[in-house]
Amino acid sequence: QVQLVESGGGLVQAGGSLRLSCAASGRTFSSYGMGWFRQAPGKEREFVAAVRRSGGITYYSDSVKGRFTISRDNAKNTVYLQMNSLKPEDTAVYYCAADLYWRGSYPQGGNYWGQGTQVTVSS
């Protein structure tokens, strides 16, 4: 069992940056692939970024590639999402997920989810 707690969301102007954190409980954090997903009002949840267990391999959606960076610190049981050059269309609730399941090239979800953190980007 893994519990996930996100933090770091907030209000930022377009072009600004935020760093999200996801702290995980449990001793099996390093055995899980970790990911970030987001859901904007009226839209389905979508994949944002993922990182393999070791942290050496990362994946990004096309919409955030080159602007967002996912990383993890297995010693701190934490995964991060550094978001730069934010756009109003990045506005959403961002969710951390653990123990990812995949369809094709990208994860579709996880077996464990955090409660989400709101990111709002003003124009």
Coordinates of C-alpha atoms in Angstrom, one line a residue:
Q1 CA 0.0 0.0 0.0
V2 CA 1.3 3.4 -0.9
Q3 CA -0.1 6.8 0.1
L4 CA 0.7 9.9 -2.0
V5 CA 0.5 13.5 -1.0
E6 CA 1.1 16.2 -3.6
S7 CA 2.1 19.8 -2.9
G8 CA 3.5 22.9 -4.7
G9 CA 0.5 23.9 -6.7
G10 CA -0.7 27.5 -6.9
L11 CA -1.4 30.5 -9.1
V12 CA 1.2 31.7 -11.5
Q13 CA 1.4 34.0 -14.5
A14 CA 2.0 32.7 -17.9
G15 CA 5.6 32.1 -18.5
G16 CA 6.3 31.4 -14.9
S17 CA 7.4 28.2 -13.1
L18 CA 6.2 25.9 -10.4
R19 CA 7.6 22.7 -8.9
L20 CA 5.2 20.0 -7.7
S21 CA 6.2 17.4 -5.2
C22 CA 4.7 14.1 -4.4
A23 CA 5.7 12.5 -1.1
A24 CA 5.1 8.7 -0.8
S25 CA 4.7 6.6 2.3
G26 CA 5.8 3.0 2.5
R27 CA 9.1 1.2 1.9
T28 CA 8.4 0.1 -1.7
F29 CA 8.5 3.5 -3.4
S30 CA 11.6 2.6 -5.3
S31 CA 9.9 -0.4 -6.8
Y32 CA 7.2 1.7 -8.6
G33 CA 7.2 3.7 -11.7
M34 CA 5.8 7.1 -10.9
G35 CA 3.8 9.6 -13.0
W36 CA 2.0 12.8 -13.1
F37 CA -1.4 13.3 -14.7
R38 CA -3.7 16.3 -14.9
Q39 CA -7.4 17.0 -15.3
A40 CA -8.8 20.3 -16.5
P41 CA -12.4 21.3 -15.9
G42 CA -14.7 19.5 -18.3
K43 CA -11.9 17.4 -19.7
E44 CA -10.7 13.8 -19.1
R45 CA -7.6 13.1 -17.1
E46 CA -4.5 13.0 -19.2
F47 CA -1.0 11.8 -18.9
V48 CA 1.7 14.4 -18.3
A49 CA 5.0 12.7 -17.4
A50 CA 6.4 9.5 -16.0
V51 CA 9.7 8.2 -14.6
R52 CA 10.9 4.6 -14.3
R53 CA 11.8 3.1 -11.0
S54 CA 15.5 4.0 -11.2
G55 CA 14.8 7.5 -12.5
G56 CA 16.9 7.0 -15.5
I57 CA 14.1 6.8 -18.1
T58 CA 11.4 9.5 -18.4
Y59 CA 8.4 10.0 -20.6
Y60 CA 6.5 13.2 -21.5
S61 CA 3.3 14.1 -23.3
D62 CA 3.9 16.1 -26.4
S63 CA 2.1 19.1 -24.8
V64 CA 4.7 19.5 -22.1
K65 CA 7.9 18.1 -23.6
G66 CA 10.7 20.6 -23.4
R67 CA 8.9 22.6 -20.6
F68 CA 8.3 20.1 -17.8
T69 CA 10.9 17.8 -16.1
I70 CA 10.0 14.8 -13.9
S71 CA 12.5 13.5 -11.4
R72 CA 12.6 11.3 -8.3
D73 CA 14.6 11.0 -5.2
N74 CA 14.2 7.4 -3.9
A75 CA 16.0 8.2 -0.7
K76 CA 13.3 10.8 0.1
N77 CA 10.4 8.8 -1.4
T78 CA 9.5 11.8 -3.5
V79 CA 8.8 12.5 -7.1
Y80 CA 8.9 16.0 -8.6
L81 CA 7.5 17.8 -11.5
Q82 CA 9.4 21.0 -12.5
M83 CA 7.1 23.1 -14.7
N84 CA 8.6 26.0 -16.7
S85 CA 7.2 28.3 -19.4
L86 CA 3.7 27.6 -18.1
K87 CA 0.7 28.4 -20.3
P88 CA -2.9 29.0 -19.4
E89 CA -3.8 25.7 -21.0
D90 CA -1.7 24.0 -18.3
T91 CA -4.3 25.0 -15.8
A92 CA -5.6 21.8 -14.1
V93 CA -5.6 19.6 -11.0
Y94 CA -2.4 17.7 -11.1
Y95 CA -2.3 14.1 -9.7
C96 CA 0.6 12.0 -8.7
A97 CA 0.3 8.2 -9.4
A98 CA 2.3 5.2 -8.4
D99 CA 2.5 1.6 -9.8
L100 CA 1.7 2.7 -13.3
Y101 CA -0.1 0.6 -15.9
W102 CA 0.6 1.2 -19.5
R103 CA -1.1 1.1 -22.9
G104 CA 1.2 1.5 -25.8
S105 CA 4.0 4.0 -25.2
Y106 CA 2.6 5.9 -22.3
P107 CA 1.0 5.1 -18.9
Q108 CA -2.7 5.2 -18.7
G109 CA -2.9 5.5 -14.9
G110 CA -1.7 4.1 -11.6
N111 CA -2.9 1.8 -8.9
Y112 CA -2.3 4.5 -6.3
W113 CA -3.3 8.1 -6.5
G114 CA -2.7 11.3 -4.6
Q115 CA -5.5 13.8 -3.8
G116 CA -4.3 16.3 -6.4
T117 CA -3.0 19.8 -6.3
Q118 CA -4.4 22.8 -8.3
V119 CA -2.3 24.6 -10.8
T120 CA -3.7 27.8 -12.2
V121 CA -1.9 29.8 -14.9
S122 CA -3.2 33.3 -15.6
S123 CA -2.7 35.0 -19.0

